[in-house]
Short mmCIF file of C-alpha atoms in Angstrom, two decimals:
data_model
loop_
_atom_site.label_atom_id
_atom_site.label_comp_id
_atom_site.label_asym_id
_atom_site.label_seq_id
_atom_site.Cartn_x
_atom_site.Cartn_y
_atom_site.Cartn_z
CA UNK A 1 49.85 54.16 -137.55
CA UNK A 2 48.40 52.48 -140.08
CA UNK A 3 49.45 48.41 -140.80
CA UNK A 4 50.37 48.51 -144.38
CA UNK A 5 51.90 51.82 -144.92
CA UNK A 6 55.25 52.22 -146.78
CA UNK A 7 56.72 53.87 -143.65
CA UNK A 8 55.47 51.07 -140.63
CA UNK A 9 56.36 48.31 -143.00
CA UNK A 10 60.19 49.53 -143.50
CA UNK A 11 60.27 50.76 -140.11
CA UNK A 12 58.72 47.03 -138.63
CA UNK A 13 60.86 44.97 -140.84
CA UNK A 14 64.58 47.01 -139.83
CA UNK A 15 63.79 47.23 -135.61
CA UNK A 16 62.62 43.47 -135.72
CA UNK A 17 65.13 42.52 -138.12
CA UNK A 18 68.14 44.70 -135.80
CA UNK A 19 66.54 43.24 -132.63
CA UNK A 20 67.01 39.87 -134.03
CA UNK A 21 70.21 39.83 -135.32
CA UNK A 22 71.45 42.09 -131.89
CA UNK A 23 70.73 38.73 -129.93
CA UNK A 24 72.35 36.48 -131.90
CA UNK A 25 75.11 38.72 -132.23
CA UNK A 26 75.45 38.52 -129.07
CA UNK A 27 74.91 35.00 -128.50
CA UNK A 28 77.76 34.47 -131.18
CA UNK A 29 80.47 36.45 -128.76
CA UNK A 30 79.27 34.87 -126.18
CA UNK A 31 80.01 30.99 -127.48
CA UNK A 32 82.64 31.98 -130.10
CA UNK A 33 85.69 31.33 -127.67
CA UNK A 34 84.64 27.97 -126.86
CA UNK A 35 83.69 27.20 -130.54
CA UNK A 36 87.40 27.95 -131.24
CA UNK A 37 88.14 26.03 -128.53
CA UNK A 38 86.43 23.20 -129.67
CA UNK A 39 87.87 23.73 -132.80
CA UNK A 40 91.52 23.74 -131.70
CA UNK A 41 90.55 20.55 -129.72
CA UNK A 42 89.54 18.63 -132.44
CA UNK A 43 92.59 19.20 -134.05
CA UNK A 44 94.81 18.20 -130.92
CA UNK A 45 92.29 15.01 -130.61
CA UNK A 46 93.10 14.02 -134.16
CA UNK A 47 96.90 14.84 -134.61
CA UNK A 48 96.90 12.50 -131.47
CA UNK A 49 94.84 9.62 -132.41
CA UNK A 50 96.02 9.53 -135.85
CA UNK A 51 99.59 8.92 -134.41
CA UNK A 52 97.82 6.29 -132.33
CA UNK A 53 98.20 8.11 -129.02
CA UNK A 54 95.45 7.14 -126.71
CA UNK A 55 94.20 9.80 -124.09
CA UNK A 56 91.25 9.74 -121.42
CA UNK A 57 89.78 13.47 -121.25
CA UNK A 58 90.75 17.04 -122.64
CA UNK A 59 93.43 17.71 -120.30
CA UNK A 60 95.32 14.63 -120.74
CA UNK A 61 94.70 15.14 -124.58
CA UNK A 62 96.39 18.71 -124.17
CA UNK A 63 99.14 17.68 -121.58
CA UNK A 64 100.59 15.00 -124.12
CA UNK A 65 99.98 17.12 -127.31
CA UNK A 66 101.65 19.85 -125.36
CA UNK A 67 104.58 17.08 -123.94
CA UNK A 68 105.35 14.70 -126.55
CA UNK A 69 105.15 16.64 -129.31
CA UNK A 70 107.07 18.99 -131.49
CA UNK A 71 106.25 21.45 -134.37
CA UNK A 72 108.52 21.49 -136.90
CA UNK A 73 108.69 22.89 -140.41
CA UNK A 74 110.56 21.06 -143.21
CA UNK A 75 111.14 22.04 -146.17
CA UNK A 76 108.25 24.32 -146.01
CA UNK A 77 105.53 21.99 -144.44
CA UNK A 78 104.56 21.84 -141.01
CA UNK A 79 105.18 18.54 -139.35
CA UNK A 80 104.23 17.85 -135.60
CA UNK A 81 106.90 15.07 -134.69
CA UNK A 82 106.38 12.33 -131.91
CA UNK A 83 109.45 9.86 -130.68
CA UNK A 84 107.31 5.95 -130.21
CA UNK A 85 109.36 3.20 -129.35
CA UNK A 86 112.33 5.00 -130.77
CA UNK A 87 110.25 5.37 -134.00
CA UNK A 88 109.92 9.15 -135.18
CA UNK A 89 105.94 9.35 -136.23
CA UNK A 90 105.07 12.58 -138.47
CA UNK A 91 101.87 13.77 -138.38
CA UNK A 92 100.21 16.79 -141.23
CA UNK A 93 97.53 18.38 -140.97
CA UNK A 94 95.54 17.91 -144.49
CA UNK A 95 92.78 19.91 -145.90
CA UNK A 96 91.33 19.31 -149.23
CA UNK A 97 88.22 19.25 -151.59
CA UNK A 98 85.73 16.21 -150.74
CA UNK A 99 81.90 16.35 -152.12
CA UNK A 100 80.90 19.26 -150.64
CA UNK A 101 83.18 20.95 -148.75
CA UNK A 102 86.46 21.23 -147.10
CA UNK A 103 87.70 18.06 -145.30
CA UNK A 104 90.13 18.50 -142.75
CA UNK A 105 91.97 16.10 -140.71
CA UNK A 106 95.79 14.60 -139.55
CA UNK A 107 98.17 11.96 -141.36
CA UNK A 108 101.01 10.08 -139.42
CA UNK A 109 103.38 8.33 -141.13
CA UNK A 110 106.36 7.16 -140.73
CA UNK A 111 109.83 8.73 -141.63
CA UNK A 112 109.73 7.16 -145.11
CA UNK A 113 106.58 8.00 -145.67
CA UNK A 114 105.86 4.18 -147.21
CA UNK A 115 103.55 3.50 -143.74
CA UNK A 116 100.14 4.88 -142.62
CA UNK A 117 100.34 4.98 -138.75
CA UNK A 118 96.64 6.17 -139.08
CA UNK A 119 94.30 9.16 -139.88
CA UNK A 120 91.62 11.26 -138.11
CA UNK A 121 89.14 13.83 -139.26
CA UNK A 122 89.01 17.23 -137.65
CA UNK A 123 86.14 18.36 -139.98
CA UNK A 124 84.10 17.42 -142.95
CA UNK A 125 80.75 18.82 -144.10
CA UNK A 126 79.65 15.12 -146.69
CA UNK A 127 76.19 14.16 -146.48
CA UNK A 128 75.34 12.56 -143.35
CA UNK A 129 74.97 8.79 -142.99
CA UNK A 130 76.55 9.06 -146.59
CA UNK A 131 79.79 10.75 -147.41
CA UNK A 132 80.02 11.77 -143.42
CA UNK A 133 80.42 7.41 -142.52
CA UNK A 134 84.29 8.73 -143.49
CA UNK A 135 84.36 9.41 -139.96
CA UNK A 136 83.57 6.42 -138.64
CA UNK A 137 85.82 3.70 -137.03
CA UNK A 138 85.56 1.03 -139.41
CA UNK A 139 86.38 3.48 -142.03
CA UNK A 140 89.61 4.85 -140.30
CA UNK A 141 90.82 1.56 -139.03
CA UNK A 142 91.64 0.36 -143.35
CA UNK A 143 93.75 3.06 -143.07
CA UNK A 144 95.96 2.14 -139.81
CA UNK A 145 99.23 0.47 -140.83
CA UNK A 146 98.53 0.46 -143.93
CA UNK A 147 101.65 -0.21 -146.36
CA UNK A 148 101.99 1.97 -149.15
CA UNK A 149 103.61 1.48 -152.51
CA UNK A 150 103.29 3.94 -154.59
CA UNK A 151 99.74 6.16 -153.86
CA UNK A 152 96.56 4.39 -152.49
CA UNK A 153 93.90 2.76 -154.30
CA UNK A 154 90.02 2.82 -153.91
CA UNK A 155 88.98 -0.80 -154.10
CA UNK A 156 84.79 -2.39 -153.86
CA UNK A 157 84.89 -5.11 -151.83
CA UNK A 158 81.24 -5.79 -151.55
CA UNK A 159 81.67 -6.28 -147.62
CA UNK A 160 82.35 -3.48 -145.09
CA UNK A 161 86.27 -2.45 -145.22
CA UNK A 162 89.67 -3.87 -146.37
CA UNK A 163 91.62 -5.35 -144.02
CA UNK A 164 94.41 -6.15 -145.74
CA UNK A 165 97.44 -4.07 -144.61
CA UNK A 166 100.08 -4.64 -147.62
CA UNK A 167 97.82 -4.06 -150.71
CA UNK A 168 98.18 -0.58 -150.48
CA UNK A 169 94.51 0.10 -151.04
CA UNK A 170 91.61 0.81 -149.11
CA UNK A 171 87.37 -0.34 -149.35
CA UNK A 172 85.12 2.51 -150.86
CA UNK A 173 81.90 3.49 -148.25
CA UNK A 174 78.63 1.70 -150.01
CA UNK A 175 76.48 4.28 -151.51
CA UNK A 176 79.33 7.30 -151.04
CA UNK A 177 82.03 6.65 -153.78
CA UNK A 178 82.75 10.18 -154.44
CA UNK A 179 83.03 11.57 -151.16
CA UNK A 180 85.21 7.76 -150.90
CA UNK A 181 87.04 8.87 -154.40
CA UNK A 182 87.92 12.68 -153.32
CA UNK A 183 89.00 11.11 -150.02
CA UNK A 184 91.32 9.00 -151.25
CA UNK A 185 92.96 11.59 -153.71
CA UNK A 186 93.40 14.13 -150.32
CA UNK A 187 95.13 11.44 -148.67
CA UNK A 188 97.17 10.49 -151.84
CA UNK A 189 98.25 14.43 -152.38
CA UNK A 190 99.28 15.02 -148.55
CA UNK A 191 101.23 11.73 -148.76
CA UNK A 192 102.93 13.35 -151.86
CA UNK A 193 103.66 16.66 -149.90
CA UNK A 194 105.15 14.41 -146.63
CA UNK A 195 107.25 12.88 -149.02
CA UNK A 196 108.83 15.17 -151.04
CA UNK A 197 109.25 17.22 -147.85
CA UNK A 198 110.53 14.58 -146.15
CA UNK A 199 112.46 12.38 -148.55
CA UNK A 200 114.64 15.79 -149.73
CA UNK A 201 115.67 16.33 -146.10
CA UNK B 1 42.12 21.93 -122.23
CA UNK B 2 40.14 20.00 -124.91
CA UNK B 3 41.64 22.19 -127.41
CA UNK B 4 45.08 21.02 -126.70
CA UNK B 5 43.91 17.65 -126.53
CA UNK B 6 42.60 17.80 -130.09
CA UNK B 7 45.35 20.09 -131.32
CA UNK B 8 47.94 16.74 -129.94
CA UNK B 9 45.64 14.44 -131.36
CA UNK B 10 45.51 16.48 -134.93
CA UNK B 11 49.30 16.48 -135.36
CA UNK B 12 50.28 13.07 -134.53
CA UNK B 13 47.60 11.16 -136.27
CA UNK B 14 45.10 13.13 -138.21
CA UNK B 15 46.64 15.67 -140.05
CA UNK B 16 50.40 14.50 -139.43
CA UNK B 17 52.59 16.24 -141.17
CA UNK B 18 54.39 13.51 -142.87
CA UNK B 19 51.88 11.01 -143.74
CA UNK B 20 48.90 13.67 -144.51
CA UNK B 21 50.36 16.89 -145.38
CA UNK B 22 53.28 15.12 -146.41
CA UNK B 23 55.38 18.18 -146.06
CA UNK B 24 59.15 17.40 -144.49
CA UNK B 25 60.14 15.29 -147.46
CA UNK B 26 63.65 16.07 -148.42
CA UNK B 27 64.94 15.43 -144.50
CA UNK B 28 62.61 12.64 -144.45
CA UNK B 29 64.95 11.04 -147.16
CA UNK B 30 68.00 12.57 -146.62
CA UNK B 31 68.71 11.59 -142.71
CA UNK B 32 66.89 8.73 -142.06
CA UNK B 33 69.90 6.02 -142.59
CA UNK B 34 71.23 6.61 -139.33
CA UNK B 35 68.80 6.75 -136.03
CA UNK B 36 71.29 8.87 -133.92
CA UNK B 37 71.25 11.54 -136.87
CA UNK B 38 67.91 11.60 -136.77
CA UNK B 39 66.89 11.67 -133.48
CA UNK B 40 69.15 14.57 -132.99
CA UNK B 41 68.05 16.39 -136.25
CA UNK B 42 64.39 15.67 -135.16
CA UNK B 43 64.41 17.28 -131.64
CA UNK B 44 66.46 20.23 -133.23
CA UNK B 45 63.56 20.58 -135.96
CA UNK B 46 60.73 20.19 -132.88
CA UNK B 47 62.62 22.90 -130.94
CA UNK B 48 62.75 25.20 -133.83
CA UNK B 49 59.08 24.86 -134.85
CA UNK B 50 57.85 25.52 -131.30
CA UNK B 51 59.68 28.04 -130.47
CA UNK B 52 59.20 29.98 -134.18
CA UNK B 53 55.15 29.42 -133.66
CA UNK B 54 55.52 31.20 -130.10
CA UNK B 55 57.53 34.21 -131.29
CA UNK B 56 55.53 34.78 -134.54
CA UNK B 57 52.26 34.38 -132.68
CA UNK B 58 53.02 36.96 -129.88
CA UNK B 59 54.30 39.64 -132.94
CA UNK B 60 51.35 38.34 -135.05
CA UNK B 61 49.69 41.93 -134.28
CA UNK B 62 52.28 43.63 -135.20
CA UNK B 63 53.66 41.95 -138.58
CA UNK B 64 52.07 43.67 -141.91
CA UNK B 65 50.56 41.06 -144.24
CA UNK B 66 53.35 42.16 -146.70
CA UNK B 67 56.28 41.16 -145.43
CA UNK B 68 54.69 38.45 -143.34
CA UNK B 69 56.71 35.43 -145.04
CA UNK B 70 59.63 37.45 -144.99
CA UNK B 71 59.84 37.64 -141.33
CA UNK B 72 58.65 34.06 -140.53
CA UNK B 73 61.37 33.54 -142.14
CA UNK B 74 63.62 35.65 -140.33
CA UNK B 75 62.55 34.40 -136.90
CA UNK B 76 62.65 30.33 -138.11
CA UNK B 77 66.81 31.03 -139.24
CA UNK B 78 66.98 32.75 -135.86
CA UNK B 79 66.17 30.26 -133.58
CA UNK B 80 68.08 27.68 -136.38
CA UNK B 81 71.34 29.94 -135.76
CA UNK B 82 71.15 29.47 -132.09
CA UNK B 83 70.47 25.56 -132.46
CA UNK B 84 73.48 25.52 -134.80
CA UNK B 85 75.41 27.31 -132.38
CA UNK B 86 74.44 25.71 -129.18
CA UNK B 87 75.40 22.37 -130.96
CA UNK B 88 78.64 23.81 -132.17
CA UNK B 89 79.42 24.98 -128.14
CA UNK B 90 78.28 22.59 -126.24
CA UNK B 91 78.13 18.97 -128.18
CA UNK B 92 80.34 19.54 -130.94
CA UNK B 93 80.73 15.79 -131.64
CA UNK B 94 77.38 15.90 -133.01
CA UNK B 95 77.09 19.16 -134.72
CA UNK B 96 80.37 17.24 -136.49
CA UNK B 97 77.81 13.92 -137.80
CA UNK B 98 75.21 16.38 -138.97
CA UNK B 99 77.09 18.80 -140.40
CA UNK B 100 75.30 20.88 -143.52
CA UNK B 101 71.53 19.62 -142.42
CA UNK B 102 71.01 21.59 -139.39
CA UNK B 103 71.48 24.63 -141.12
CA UNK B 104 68.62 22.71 -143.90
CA UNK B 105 66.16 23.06 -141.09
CA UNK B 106 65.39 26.25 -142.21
CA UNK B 107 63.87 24.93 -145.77
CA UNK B 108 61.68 22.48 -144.01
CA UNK B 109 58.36 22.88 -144.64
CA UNK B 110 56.43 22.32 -141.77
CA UNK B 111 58.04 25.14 -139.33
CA UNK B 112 56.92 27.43 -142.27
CA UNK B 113 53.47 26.01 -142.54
CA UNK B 114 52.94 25.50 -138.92
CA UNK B 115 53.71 29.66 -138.98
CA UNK B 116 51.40 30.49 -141.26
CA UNK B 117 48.63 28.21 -140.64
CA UNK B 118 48.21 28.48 -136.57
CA UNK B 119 50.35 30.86 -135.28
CA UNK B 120 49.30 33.50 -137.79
CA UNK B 121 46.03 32.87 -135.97
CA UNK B 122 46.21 31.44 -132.70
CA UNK B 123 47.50 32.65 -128.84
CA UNK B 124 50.87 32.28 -128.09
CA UNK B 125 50.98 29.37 -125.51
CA UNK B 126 48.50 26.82 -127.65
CA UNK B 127 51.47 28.07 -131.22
CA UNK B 128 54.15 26.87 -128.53
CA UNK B 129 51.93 23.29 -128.27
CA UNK B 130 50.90 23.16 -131.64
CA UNK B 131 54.70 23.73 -132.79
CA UNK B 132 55.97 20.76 -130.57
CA UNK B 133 53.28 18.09 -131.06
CA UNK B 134 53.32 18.81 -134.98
CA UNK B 135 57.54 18.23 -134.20
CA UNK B 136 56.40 15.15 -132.40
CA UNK B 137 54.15 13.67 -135.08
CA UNK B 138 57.08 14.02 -137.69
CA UNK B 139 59.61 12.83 -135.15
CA UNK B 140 57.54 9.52 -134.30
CA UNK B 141 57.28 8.70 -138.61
CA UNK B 142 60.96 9.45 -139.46
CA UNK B 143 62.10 7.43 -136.29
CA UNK B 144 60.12 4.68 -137.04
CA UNK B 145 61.53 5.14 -141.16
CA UNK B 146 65.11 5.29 -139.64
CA UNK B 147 64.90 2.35 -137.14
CA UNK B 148 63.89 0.34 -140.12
CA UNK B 149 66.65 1.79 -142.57
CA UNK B 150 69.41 1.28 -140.40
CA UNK B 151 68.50 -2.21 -139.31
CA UNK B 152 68.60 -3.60 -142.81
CA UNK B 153 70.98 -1.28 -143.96
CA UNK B 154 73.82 -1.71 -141.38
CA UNK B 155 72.06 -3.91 -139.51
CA UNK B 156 72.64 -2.31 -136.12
CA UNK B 157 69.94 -0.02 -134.31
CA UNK B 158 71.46 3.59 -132.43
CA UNK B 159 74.85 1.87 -133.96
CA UNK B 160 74.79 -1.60 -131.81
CA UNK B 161 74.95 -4.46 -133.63
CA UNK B 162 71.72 -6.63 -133.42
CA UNK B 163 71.58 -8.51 -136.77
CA UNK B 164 73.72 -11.33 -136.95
CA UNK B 165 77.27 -10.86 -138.23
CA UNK B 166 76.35 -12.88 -141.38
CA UNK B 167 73.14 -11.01 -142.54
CA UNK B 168 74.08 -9.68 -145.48
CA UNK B 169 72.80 -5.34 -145.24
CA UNK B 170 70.85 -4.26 -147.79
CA UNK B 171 72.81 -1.50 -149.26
CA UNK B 172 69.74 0.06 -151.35
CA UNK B 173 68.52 1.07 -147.60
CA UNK B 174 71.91 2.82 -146.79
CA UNK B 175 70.37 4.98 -149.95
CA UNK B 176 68.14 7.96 -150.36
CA UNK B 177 65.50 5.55 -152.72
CA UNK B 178 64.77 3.25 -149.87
CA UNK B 179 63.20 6.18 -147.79
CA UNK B 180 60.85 6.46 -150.74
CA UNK B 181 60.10 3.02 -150.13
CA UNK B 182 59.70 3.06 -145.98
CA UNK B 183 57.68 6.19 -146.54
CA UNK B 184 55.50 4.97 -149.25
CA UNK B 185 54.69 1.62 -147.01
CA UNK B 186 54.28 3.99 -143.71
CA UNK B 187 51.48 6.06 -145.83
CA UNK B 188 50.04 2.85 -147.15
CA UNK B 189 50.13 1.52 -143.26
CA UNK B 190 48.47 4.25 -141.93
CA UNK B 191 46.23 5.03 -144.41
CA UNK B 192 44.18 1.62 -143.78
CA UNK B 193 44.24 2.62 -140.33
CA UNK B 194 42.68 5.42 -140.75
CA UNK B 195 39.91 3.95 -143.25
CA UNK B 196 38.83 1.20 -140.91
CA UNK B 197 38.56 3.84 -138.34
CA UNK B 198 36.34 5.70 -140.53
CA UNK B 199 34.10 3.05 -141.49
CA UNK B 200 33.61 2.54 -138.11
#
């Protein structure tokens, strides 16, 4: 058959293009469970560290996700609820605009809501080394304890993270002050949802 | 044998494909603040180009001149796909740091122009060597780019701290500009190099 007729150049471009896509079809259903796995388990891994729960491996993650902590829905919002030191912890799970894309992660507070006990990322697509720094420690750690009055504020300190726990504000990532800005705003609006959930009860 | 040789030595030096095709640019800017980023986004982009050469130079019979670009192109986001999932399955901690720029491995340039400029012509096994010493050559440049970024910038290297704690980071390396810079002085590095070794 000849190279460049109509008919071998259709017929070449939908077998190789069918073959192609066949494999990673099924290379998809073969990995897809334990993508969702993963998936779910980034989720446990965060609604746990954010309520400063430490674990070693999965299954310890799972065992005390799955033992010291219970779902409940207030008012309409989903809270999963942890007794520490006789303190009640409530964590949400957030998702909300940043840069480019969705940014997921937990929020524990306390009952009042007017006390951080920490956050955690489950996903975020920001630019790497940029906007994506939001998920490193330094980053997380302005946010642990943190007292709140009112909502949070983005502050420039010049040097790398705020650590002062009763301003009510947190340091902006150098060269990232959007992803920084839209950050700060998701964390603002969930605390807004945890209270008014919580605060009506 | 000597045709591998010269194929290695090509790639990594003469006709690198940073410094002398200067093809790669945008992920050449974009990752380069962070080594462990781009070590990882290097090998992926390596992988991809070898194995992309090796398929499109055993089908190179077979693929009409028409829709040849088309179908390099199919075969590069194939073997993309399967680094994106792979990295999603099996180290999802860092398909999490690189996020949006594996799937940008498709738009770089050299897997493209490695495809049409050897494979397109060449046997299957010496596409497969071409592929990963032309990922080596631009692995080598934006490692070299990163280690200095993120030693200034942050002033750690693969994220230990080896700057004092009061060296002050120069934030302007943190941002895209400063690859311009690195890059610029790389190019101006090696280009002497290469002059003296000409005049020799």
């Amino acid at each position: 058959m000849n190279k460049e007729s109509k008919l071998y150049v259709v017929l070449f471009t939908f077998i190789i293009s069918f073959i192609f896509i066949f494999v990673l079809s099924l290379i998809n259903a073969y990995t897809i469970e334990k993508i969702e796995l993963n998936r779910e388990f980034s989720k446990v891994k965060a609604i746990l560290s954010s309520a400063g729960i430490q674990f070693f491996d999965k299954k310890d993650a799972l065992e005390k996700f799955n033992n010291l902590f219970i779902k409940k829905n207030i008012n309409g919002v989903d809270f999963y609820i942890v007794d520490r030191e006789g303190k009640e912890i409530f964590v949400y799970v957030f998702s909300g605009n940043g840069l480019w894309g969705l940014i997921e992660g937990a929020i524990a507070t306390n009952k009042t809501v007017d006390q951080i006990i920490g956050i955690e990322i489950i996903a975020q697509n920001e630019t790497p080394g940029l906007g994506g720094r939001i998920e490193e420690e330094w980053f997380k750690e302005q946010f642990k304890n943190e007292k709140l009055s009112g909502s949070l504020k983005l502050i420039y300190t010049g040097k790398q993270g705020d650590d002062d726990k009763t301003n009510s504000a947190v340091d902006a990532i150098t060269g990232a002050t959007l992803t920084s800005k839209f950050f700060v705003k998701i964390i603002n609006d969930s605390i807004e949802i945890m209270r008014s959930a919580l605060r009506s009860e | 044998m000597n045709r591998y040789k010269e194929v290695l030595i090509k790639n990594i030096w003469v006709e690198n494909p940073v410094f002398v095709l200067v093809l790669g640019i945008c992920s050449t800017l974009a990752v380069t603040n962070n080594l462990k980023n781009t070590l990882i986004m290097t090998v992926g982009v390596t992988l991809v180009i070898a194995f992309s050469n090796f398929t499109i130079s055993i089908l190179k019979s077979l693929i009409p001149g028409k829709v040849r670009m088309m179908i390099q192109v199919l075969v590069i986001s194939f073997y993309v796909i399967i680094v994106d999932i792979f990295l999603k399955a099996f180290v999802s901690d860092v398909s999490k740091a690189l996020g949006p720029y594996v799937g940008l491995i498709i738009t770089n340039c050299i897997i493209m122009g490695r495809a049409e400029a050897f494979a397109q012509a060449n046997n299957a096994l010496i596409s497969f060597w071409d592929g990963l010493t032309s990922g080596l050559g631009y692995m080598y440049v934006l490692i070299i780019v990163a280690f200095f970024r993120e030693l200034l910038g942050f002033g750690t290297v693969f994220g230990f701290r080896v700057l004092p704690d009061n060296f002050v980071n120069w934030t302007i390396m943190v941002m895209p500009p400063s690859a311009f810079f690195m890059l610029a002085i790389f190019i101006w590095i090696a280009k002497s190099f290469k002059k003296k070794e000409e005049s020799k």
